[in-house]
Amino acid sequence: MEKPKGKPFLEILAASIHEDFRFPILEVFAFLYAISTFVLVQIGGGYTLSIAGSEESLAYSLVSIQMGTPLFIFLILIFKNVAYGFGSDLEKGTIQTLLAYPIKRHMILTAKLLSAIGISLAMFLGIQLFALYLMAPQTVANHMPTVITAYLASLSYPLLITAIMLLIAMKVRKGGTALVLGIVLYFAISMASGILTILYIFTGNATPLKILAIIQPSTALQFHYTRIGTLISQGRIETWTPSFSEALTYIAGGYCLVAAAYLITYYYFSRRLNI
Amino acid sequence: MKRLSIALGRIGATFLAICLSLGVLLLIPQASIGIPISGSEQLEPMSYSIVTPLGLQATLTPETTLKMEFRTNSTLTVYLVNLPTEDIPKNLTSEKLRIFLKDKAGNVLIEKKIAEKETVEYTPAGMVRTTLILLNEESQTASVAWSMEFLASIAPKARLAKAIIYLSPLGIALAGQWIFIEIQDRKRKSLS
């Protein structure tokens, strides 16, 4: 039997990239990222002439508005690569070819994830930072920590969903089913976020929002920069305004959850998955 | 070697896709927002006038271009500065104003000599509180009429064009070598 050329890890990585990003998938998504980044800033951006707002909150709102649709496109790409791609590999049995390589299972999963998430993430962040630099170089340069924090907060939730989706794909071993379940999960959490925000506005109880902020740390950062008042307490407006360090704690909590989800996924793939 | 060529080629094709999207954005015209403001005044020799285009508290953000049109019968120096109007001294001589602006060189966004009719556009790179100073350093009184409007665009056109100029040759070079190697490969295969 002929030995595979090069290091097995790189071989698997190259094969995965070739499969996940056939020409012109990468190019089409780059086009979509770039165009949605700019177009949506203007549609969503009500800050063209801002009245004495702070530049830090402008930097945050610029990042959060600019990220909206591209983040959704990023999720579609991830869903395609992880849920559909990985699920189909398990369904069709092509994963067995990869398992034939002289390499540990967790390394195979790492190569698959590097291809599925790593490249998508690099392209997403690259285009986002490029667009930010084109839009407001001075604001971005002056408030780099705010920009980085906003990205960290917003990426935690998609990464968590990806890990859960990967676990579902391994469990059901069907690309289509994993994809549908992933989409359902994503919309369920998004709807829960909306409902909890409305509940907070009407009741003034911020506890459910605080729990949500662990899954979706961008909520804490949003409430830090945007004061959202409640409709209760006899004319006195109560707000949940977490401090910046509190928001950072929520982000750290969110990433702990992400790390735990990936650890479970790795454990399941390495020890429990029978192929 | 072949893999490196493919990787670079795909990066090049991605750059070209980004350039294409930026090109599409360039085609979207700018829109005038708000009501254009205008005014006129007589400037004594060696004197200056301060104009606040946005009002006292407002700031200009990066997606907005400030378009200013001037008509004068003399030669004036126009300064657009990133300073609140109240921070600019009002009763200085033209010499002292120049010294003041030299000290605040970091806040001077535009310094331009204008004569007869000229249009000046400015797109900020961050949040700025713009104040306009019209300085007459000539020996005769100058009359000046100005009008200003704010143009909103998807993205600053000048910066988009610059990005396309730098990115597209790189994309063409990277994707070109990939296409060239692919064509050679196919020729070789068809010959064998």
Coordinates of C-alpha atoms in Angstrom, one line a residue:
Chain A
M1 CA 0.0 0.0 0.0
E2 CA 1.3 3.4 -0.9
K3 CA 2.0 5.7 2.0
P4 CA 0.4 9.1 2.0
K5 CA 2.7 11.9 1.0
G6 CA 3.6 14.6 3.5
K7 CA 2.4 14.8 7.1
P8 CA -1.0 13.1 7.7
F9 CA -2.4 16.1 9.5
L10 CA -1.6 18.4 6.6
E11 CA -2.9 15.9 4.1
I12 CA -6.3 15.8 6.0
L13 CA -6.3 19.5 6.3
A14 CA -5.7 20.0 2.6
A15 CA -8.3 17.4 1.6
S16 CA -10.9 19.1 4.0
I17 CA -10.1 22.6 2.6
H18 CA -10.5 21.2 -0.9
E19 CA -13.9 19.7 0.0
D20 CA -15.2 22.6 2.0
F21 CA -14.2 25.4 -0.3
R22 CA -14.5 24.1 -3.8
F23 CA -14.1 26.9 -6.4
P24 CA -16.0 29.4 -6.2
I25 CA -17.5 28.9 -2.7
L26 CA -14.7 30.9 -1.0
E27 CA -14.9 33.7 -3.6
V28 CA -18.7 33.9 -3.5
F29 CA -18.7 34.2 0.3
A30 CA -15.9 36.8 0.2
F31 CA -18.1 38.8 -2.1
L32 CA -21.1 38.4 0.2
Y33 CA -19.1 39.3 3.3
A34 CA -17.7 42.5 1.7
I35 CA -20.9 43.7 0.2
S36 CA -23.1 43.0 3.2
T37 CA -20.6 44.6 5.5
F38 CA -20.8 48.0 3.8
V39 CA -24.4 48.0 2.7
L40 CA -25.8 47.1 6.1
V41 CA -23.7 49.7 7.9
Q42 CA -25.5 52.4 6.0
I43 CA -29.0 50.9 6.3
G44 CA -28.7 50.1 10.0
G45 CA -26.5 53.1 10.9
G46 CA -28.4 55.9 12.4
Y47 CA -25.3 57.6 13.5
T48 CA -24.3 59.6 10.4
L49 CA -24.4 62.8 12.2
S50 CA -24.1 62.0 15.8
I51 CA -24.9 64.5 18.5
A52 CA -22.1 64.6 20.9
G53 CA -21.9 60.8 21.4
S54 CA -18.7 59.3 22.7
E55 CA -16.3 57.9 20.1
E56 CA -16.0 54.6 22.1
S57 CA -19.8 54.0 21.7
L58 CA -19.5 54.9 18.0
A59 CA -16.7 52.4 17.6
Y60 CA -18.9 49.7 19.3
S61 CA -22.0 50.6 17.2
L62 CA -20.0 50.6 14.0
V63 CA -18.7 47.1 14.8
S64 CA -22.0 45.7 15.9
I65 CA -23.9 47.1 13.0
Q66 CA -21.2 46.2 10.5
M67 CA -21.1 42.6 11.9
G68 CA -24.9 41.9 11.8
T69 CA -25.4 40.3 8.4
P70 CA -21.9 39.1 7.7
L71 CA -22.1 37.1 11.0
F72 CA -25.2 35.4 9.7
I73 CA -23.5 34.7 6.4
F74 CA -20.5 33.3 8.5
L75 CA -23.0 31.0 10.3
I76 CA -24.4 29.8 6.9
L77 CA -20.9 28.9 5.8
I78 CA -20.2 27.2 9.1
F79 CA -23.5 25.3 9.0
K80 CA -22.6 24.1 5.5
N81 CA -19.2 23.0 6.4
V82 CA -19.8 21.5 9.9
A83 CA -23.4 20.3 10.0
Y84 CA -23.8 19.4 6.4
G85 CA -20.2 18.6 5.4
F86 CA -19.2 16.7 8.5
G87 CA -22.6 15.0 8.9
S88 CA -22.4 13.9 5.2
D89 CA -18.9 12.5 5.8
L90 CA -20.3 10.3 8.6
E91 CA -23.4 9.4 6.6
K92 CA -21.6 8.4 3.5
G93 CA -18.7 6.8 5.4
T94 CA -16.0 9.0 3.9
I95 CA -14.8 9.7 7.4
Q96 CA -13.4 6.1 7.4
T97 CA -10.8 7.2 4.8
L98 CA -9.6 9.8 7.1
L99 CA -9.5 7.4 10.0
A100 CA -7.1 5.2 8.0
Y101 CA -4.4 7.8 8.3
P102 CA -1.8 7.1 11.0
I103 CA -3.0 9.9 13.2
K104 CA -5.1 10.3 16.4
R105 CA -8.8 10.9 16.1
H106 CA -8.6 14.3 17.9
M107 CA -6.1 15.5 15.3
I108 CA -8.5 14.5 12.5
L109 CA -11.2 16.5 14.1
T110 CA -8.8 19.5 14.6
A111 CA -7.9 19.4 10.9
K112 CA -11.6 19.3 9.9
L113 CA -12.5 22.2 12.3
L114 CA -9.5 24.2 11.1
S115 CA -10.8 23.9 7.6
A116 CA -14.4 24.4 8.4
I117 CA -14.2 27.1 11.0
G118 CA -10.6 28.5 10.8
I119 CA -10.7 29.6 7.2
S120 CA -14.2 31.0 7.4
L121 CA -13.3 32.9 10.6
A122 CA -10.1 34.2 9.1
M123 CA -11.9 35.5 6.0
F124 CA -14.7 36.9 8.1
L125 CA -12.4 38.8 10.5
G126 CA -10.1 39.8 7.7
I127 CA -12.9 41.5 5.7
Q128 CA -14.4 43.0 8.8
L129 CA -11.2 44.6 9.9
F130 CA -10.4 45.8 6.3
A131 CA -13.9 47.3 6.1
L132 CA -13.6 49.0 9.5
Y133 CA -10.2 50.4 8.4
L134 CA -11.8 51.8 5.3
M135 CA -14.8 53.2 7.1
A136 CA -13.3 54.8 10.2
P137 CA -9.5 54.2 10.5
Q138 CA -9.1 56.8 13.3
T139 CA -12.0 55.6 15.4
V140 CA -10.8 52.0 15.1
A141 CA -7.2 52.9 15.9
N142 CA -8.2 54.9 18.9
H143 CA -10.6 52.2 20.3
M144 CA -9.0 48.9 19.4
P145 CA -9.8 47.2 22.8
T146 CA -13.5 48.1 22.2
V147 CA -13.4 46.7 18.7
I148 CA -11.7 43.4 19.8
T149 CA -14.1 43.0 22.8
A150 CA -17.1 43.5 20.5
Y151 CA -15.8 40.8 18.1
L152 CA -15.0 38.4 21.0
A153 CA -18.4 38.9 22.5
S154 CA -20.2 38.4 19.2
L155 CA -18.2 35.3 18.1
S156 CA -18.8 33.3 21.3
Y157 CA -22.4 32.4 20.4
P158 CA -21.8 31.2 16.8
L159 CA -18.8 29.1 18.1
L160 CA -21.0 27.6 20.8
I161 CA -23.8 26.8 18.3
T162 CA -21.1 25.2 16.0
A163 CA -19.9 22.9 18.8
I164 CA -23.5 21.9 19.6
M165 CA -24.2 21.3 15.9
L166 CA -21.1 19.2 15.5
L167 CA -22.2 17.1 18.4
I168 CA -25.7 16.7 16.8
A169 CA -24.1 15.8 13.5
M170 CA -22.0 13.0 15.2
K171 CA -25.1 11.8 17.1
V172 CA -27.6 11.7 14.2
R173 CA -24.9 11.0 11.5
K174 CA -27.0 12.7 8.8
G175 CA -25.9 15.9 7.1
G176 CA -29.4 17.2 6.3
T177 CA -30.9 16.5 9.7
A178 CA -27.9 18.1 11.5
L179 CA -28.3 21.1 9.3
V180 CA -32.0 21.5 10.1
L181 CA -31.5 21.0 13.8
G182 CA -28.7 23.5 13.8
I183 CA -30.9 26.1 12.1
V184 CA -33.7 25.4 14.6
L185 CA -31.4 25.8 17.5
Y186 CA -30.0 29.1 16.2
F187 CA -33.4 30.6 15.7
A188 CA -34.7 29.3 19.0
I189 CA -31.9 31.0 20.9
S190 CA -32.3 34.2 18.8
M191 CA -36.0 34.3 19.6
A192 CA -35.4 33.6 23.3
S193 CA -33.0 36.5 23.3
G194 CA -35.7 38.8 21.9
I195 CA -38.4 37.5 24.3
L196 CA -36.1 37.9 27.3
T197 CA -35.3 41.5 26.3
I198 CA -39.0 42.4 26.0
L199 CA -39.6 40.6 29.3
Y200 CA -36.9 42.7 31.0
I201 CA -38.4 45.9 29.6
F202 CA -41.9 45.0 30.9
T203 CA -41.0 43.5 34.2
G204 CA -37.6 45.0 35.1
N205 CA -36.3 41.6 36.0
A206 CA -32.8 41.3 34.5
T207 CA -32.0 37.8 35.8
P208 CA -33.0 35.9 32.6
L209 CA -31.0 38.4 30.6
K210 CA -28.0 37.8 32.7
I211 CA -28.3 34.1 32.1
L212 CA -28.7 34.7 28.4
A213 CA -25.6 37.0 28.5
I214 CA -23.5 33.9 29.4
I215 CA -24.7 32.1 26.2
Q216 CA -24.7 35.4 24.2
P217 CA -22.1 37.7 25.8
S218 CA -22.8 40.4 23.2
T219 CA -26.0 41.1 25.1
A220 CA -24.0 42.3 28.1
L221 CA -21.8 44.5 25.9
Q222 CA -24.9 45.8 24.2
F223 CA -26.5 46.7 27.5
H224 CA -23.2 48.3 28.6
Y225 CA -23.1 50.7 25.7
T226 CA -26.9 51.2 25.1
R227 CA -29.1 52.1 28.1
I228 CA -32.3 50.2 27.7
G229 CA -34.9 51.3 30.4
T230 CA -37.7 49.3 31.8
L231 CA -41.4 50.3 31.8
I232 CA -42.0 49.7 35.5
S233 CA -41.2 51.3 38.9
Q234 CA -43.4 54.4 39.0
G235 CA -41.7 56.6 36.5
R236 CA -38.2 55.8 37.8
I237 CA -36.4 54.2 34.9
E238 CA -34.4 51.2 36.0
T239 CA -31.7 49.9 33.8
W240 CA -29.4 46.9 33.8
T241 CA -26.1 48.5 32.8
P242 CA -23.2 46.1 33.3
S243 CA -19.8 47.7 33.7
F244 CA -17.1 47.0 31.2
S245 CA -15.4 44.6 33.5
E246 CA -18.7 42.8 34.1
A247 CA -19.2 42.5 30.4
L248 CA -15.7 41.0 30.2
T249 CA -16.7 38.5 32.8
Y250 CA -19.7 37.5 30.7
I251 CA -17.5 37.1 27.7
A252 CA -15.0 34.9 29.7
G253 CA -18.0 32.9 30.9
G254 CA -19.2 32.5 27.4
Y255 CA -15.9 31.2 26.2
C256 CA -15.7 28.8 29.1
L257 CA -19.0 27.4 27.8
V258 CA -17.6 27.2 24.3
A259 CA -14.4 25.5 25.5
A260 CA -16.6 23.0 27.5
A261 CA -18.8 22.3 24.4
Y262 CA -15.7 21.6 22.3
L263 CA -14.1 19.4 25.0
I264 CA -17.3 17.3 25.0
T265 CA -17.2 17.1 21.2
Y266 CA -13.6 16.0 21.1
Y267 CA -14.2 13.5 23.8
Y268 CA -17.2 12.1 22.0
F269 CA -15.4 11.9 18.7
S270 CA -12.2 10.3 20.2
R271 CA -13.8 7.9 22.6
R272 CA -17.5 7.3 22.0
L273 CA -18.1 7.5 18.3
N274 CA -18.3 4.1 16.7
I275 CA -17.4 4.1 13.1
Chain B
M1 CA 4.6 23.7 -5.3
K2 CA 1.3 23.0 -7.0
R3 CA -0.6 23.3 -3.7
L4 CA 1.1 26.6 -2.9
S5 CA 0.1 27.9 -6.4
I6 CA -3.5 26.8 -5.8
A7 CA -3.6 28.4 -2.3
L8 CA -2.2 31.7 -3.6
G9 CA -4.5 31.6 -6.6
R10 CA -7.5 31.2 -4.4
I11 CA -6.4 34.1 -2.2
G12 CA -6.0 36.1 -5.4
A13 CA -9.5 35.2 -6.6
T14 CA -10.8 36.1 -3.1
F15 CA -9.2 39.5 -3.4
L16 CA -10.8 40.0 -6.8
A17 CA -14.2 39.0 -5.4
I18 CA -13.7 41.7 -2.7
C19 CA -12.7 44.2 -5.4
L20 CA -15.8 43.4 -7.4
S21 CA -18.0 44.0 -4.3
L22 CA -16.2 47.3 -3.7
G23 CA -16.7 48.2 -7.3
V24 CA -20.4 47.6 -7.0
L25 CA -20.5 49.9 -3.9
L26 CA -18.7 52.6 -5.9
L27 CA -21.6 52.6 -8.4
I28 CA -24.1 53.5 -5.7
P29 CA -24.4 57.3 -5.8
Q30 CA -24.0 59.6 -2.7
A31 CA -27.2 61.0 -1.2
S32 CA -27.5 64.5 0.1
I33 CA -28.8 64.5 3.7
G34 CA -30.3 67.3 5.7
I35 CA -30.8 70.8 4.3
P36 CA -27.9 72.5 2.5
I37 CA -26.8 75.6 4.4
S38 CA -25.3 78.7 2.8
G39 CA -24.2 82.2 3.7
S40 CA -22.1 85.2 2.6
E41 CA -20.0 87.8 4.3
Q42 CA -17.5 90.5 3.8
L43 CA -14.0 89.8 5.3
E44 CA -11.9 92.8 6.2
P45 CA -8.2 92.6 5.3
M46 CA -6.2 90.4 7.7
S47 CA -9.3 89.2 9.4
Y48 CA -11.1 85.9 9.7
S49 CA -14.5 84.4 10.2
I50 CA -15.6 81.3 12.0
V51 CA -18.4 79.1 10.6
T52 CA -19.9 76.0 12.4
P53 CA -21.2 73.8 9.7
L54 CA -23.0 71.3 12.0
G55 CA -24.2 73.4 14.9
L56 CA -22.4 73.6 18.2
Q57 CA -22.8 70.1 19.6
A58 CA -22.8 67.8 16.5
T59 CA -20.0 65.7 15.2
L60 CA -19.2 64.4 11.7
T61 CA -18.8 60.7 11.3
P62 CA -16.9 58.7 8.7
E63 CA -19.8 57.8 6.3
T64 CA -20.5 61.5 5.8
T65 CA -18.8 63.8 3.4
L66 CA -18.9 67.5 3.9
K67 CA -19.1 69.3 0.6
M68 CA -18.3 73.0 0.6
E69 CA -18.6 75.4 -2.2
F70 CA -17.0 78.8 -2.1
R71 CA -17.2 81.9 -4.3
T72 CA -15.0 84.8 -3.7
N73 CA -13.6 87.9 -5.4
S74 CA -10.2 87.6 -3.7
T75 CA -7.9 84.9 -2.4
L76 CA -8.8 83.3 0.9
T77 CA -7.4 80.5 3.0
V78 CA -9.9 77.9 4.2
Y79 CA -9.2 75.9 7.3
L80 CA -11.4 73.0 8.4
V81 CA -10.4 72.2 12.0
N82 CA -11.4 69.4 14.4
L83 CA -12.1 71.7 17.3
P84 CA -15.3 72.9 18.9
T85 CA -16.1 76.5 17.8
E86 CA -15.9 77.8 21.4
D87 CA -12.2 76.7 21.6
I88 CA -11.2 79.0 18.7
P89 CA -10.3 82.5 19.8
K90 CA -12.4 85.1 18.0
N91 CA -10.4 88.4 18.2
L92 CA -6.9 87.4 17.1
T93 CA -4.9 89.0 14.3
S94 CA -4.3 86.9 11.2
E95 CA -0.7 86.3 12.4
K96 CA -1.8 85.1 15.8
L97 CA -4.5 82.9 14.2
R98 CA -1.8 81.3 12.1
I99 CA 0.3 80.7 15.2
F100 CA -2.7 79.2 17.0
L101 CA -3.4 76.9 14.1
K102 CA 0.3 75.9 13.9
D103 CA 0.1 74.9 17.6
K104 CA -3.0 72.8 16.8
A105 CA -1.6 71.4 13.6
G106 CA -2.9 67.9 14.6
N107 CA -6.5 69.3 14.5
V108 CA -6.2 71.0 11.1
L109 CA -8.1 68.7 8.7
I110 CA -7.9 70.9 5.6
E111 CA -5.9 74.0 4.7
K112 CA -6.6 75.3 1.2
K113 CA -6.1 78.5 -0.7
I114 CA -9.2 79.3 -2.7
A115 CA -9.8 81.9 -5.4
E116 CA -13.0 82.7 -7.4
K117 CA -15.0 79.5 -7.3
E118 CA -13.9 76.3 -5.6
T119 CA -15.4 73.1 -4.2
V120 CA -13.8 71.3 -1.3
E121 CA -14.8 67.9 0.0
Y122 CA -13.9 66.3 3.3
T123 CA -14.6 62.8 4.5
P124 CA -13.4 62.2 8.1
A125 CA -11.5 59.1 9.3
G126 CA -13.1 59.2 12.7
M127 CA -15.5 61.4 14.7
V128 CA -14.7 65.0 14.3
R129 CA -16.3 68.3 15.4
T130 CA -15.7 70.4 12.4
T131 CA -15.3 74.2 12.4
L132 CA -14.6 76.2 9.4
I133 CA -12.3 79.2 9.4
L134 CA -12.1 81.6 6.5
L135 CA -9.0 83.8 6.5
N136 CA -8.4 86.8 4.4
E137 CA -4.7 87.8 4.3
E138 CA -5.1 90.1 1.3
S139 CA -4.9 93.9 1.5
Q140 CA -8.5 94.4 0.2
T141 CA -11.8 93.4 1.6
A142 CA -13.0 90.0 0.3
S143 CA -16.6 89.0 -0.2
V144 CA -17.2 85.3 0.1
A145 CA -20.3 83.2 -0.4
W146 CA -20.4 79.7 0.8
S147 CA -22.7 76.7 0.7
M148 CA -22.4 73.4 2.5
E149 CA -24.1 70.1 2.2
F150 CA -23.7 66.7 3.7
L151 CA -23.4 63.7 1.5
A152 CA -24.0 60.2 2.9
S153 CA -22.5 57.3 1.1
I154 CA -22.2 53.5 1.7
A155 CA -18.5 54.0 2.3
P156 CA -16.0 56.7 1.7
K157 CA -15.5 56.6 -2.1
A158 CA -11.9 57.8 -2.2
R159 CA -10.9 55.0 0.3
L160 CA -12.9 52.4 -1.6
A161 CA -11.2 53.4 -4.9
K162 CA -7.8 53.3 -3.2
A163 CA -8.4 49.8 -1.8
I164 CA -9.4 48.6 -5.3
I165 CA -6.3 50.2 -6.9
Y166 CA -4.0 48.3 -4.4
L167 CA -5.9 45.1 -4.1
S168 CA -6.8 44.3 -7.7
P169 CA -3.3 44.1 -9.2
L170 CA -2.3 41.8 -6.3
G171 CA -5.4 39.6 -6.9
I172 CA -4.8 39.5 -10.7
A173 CA -1.1 38.5 -10.1
L174 CA -2.0 35.8 -7.6
A175 CA -5.0 34.4 -9.6
G176 CA -3.1 34.8 -12.9
Q177 CA -0.2 32.5 -11.9
W178 CA -2.7 29.9 -10.8
I179 CA -4.7 30.1 -14.0
F180 CA -1.4 30.0 -16.0
I181 CA -0.2 26.8 -14.2
E182 CA -3.6 25.2 -14.6
I183 CA -3.7 25.8 -18.4
Q184 CA -0.1 24.5 -18.7
D185 CA -1.1 21.4 -16.7
R186 CA -4.1 20.7 -19.0
K187 CA -2.0 21.2 -22.1
R188 CA 0.6 18.8 -20.7
K189 CA -2.1 16.2 -19.9
S190 CA -3.7 16.5 -23.3
L191 CA -0.3 16.0 -25.0
S192 CA 0.5 12.9 -23.0

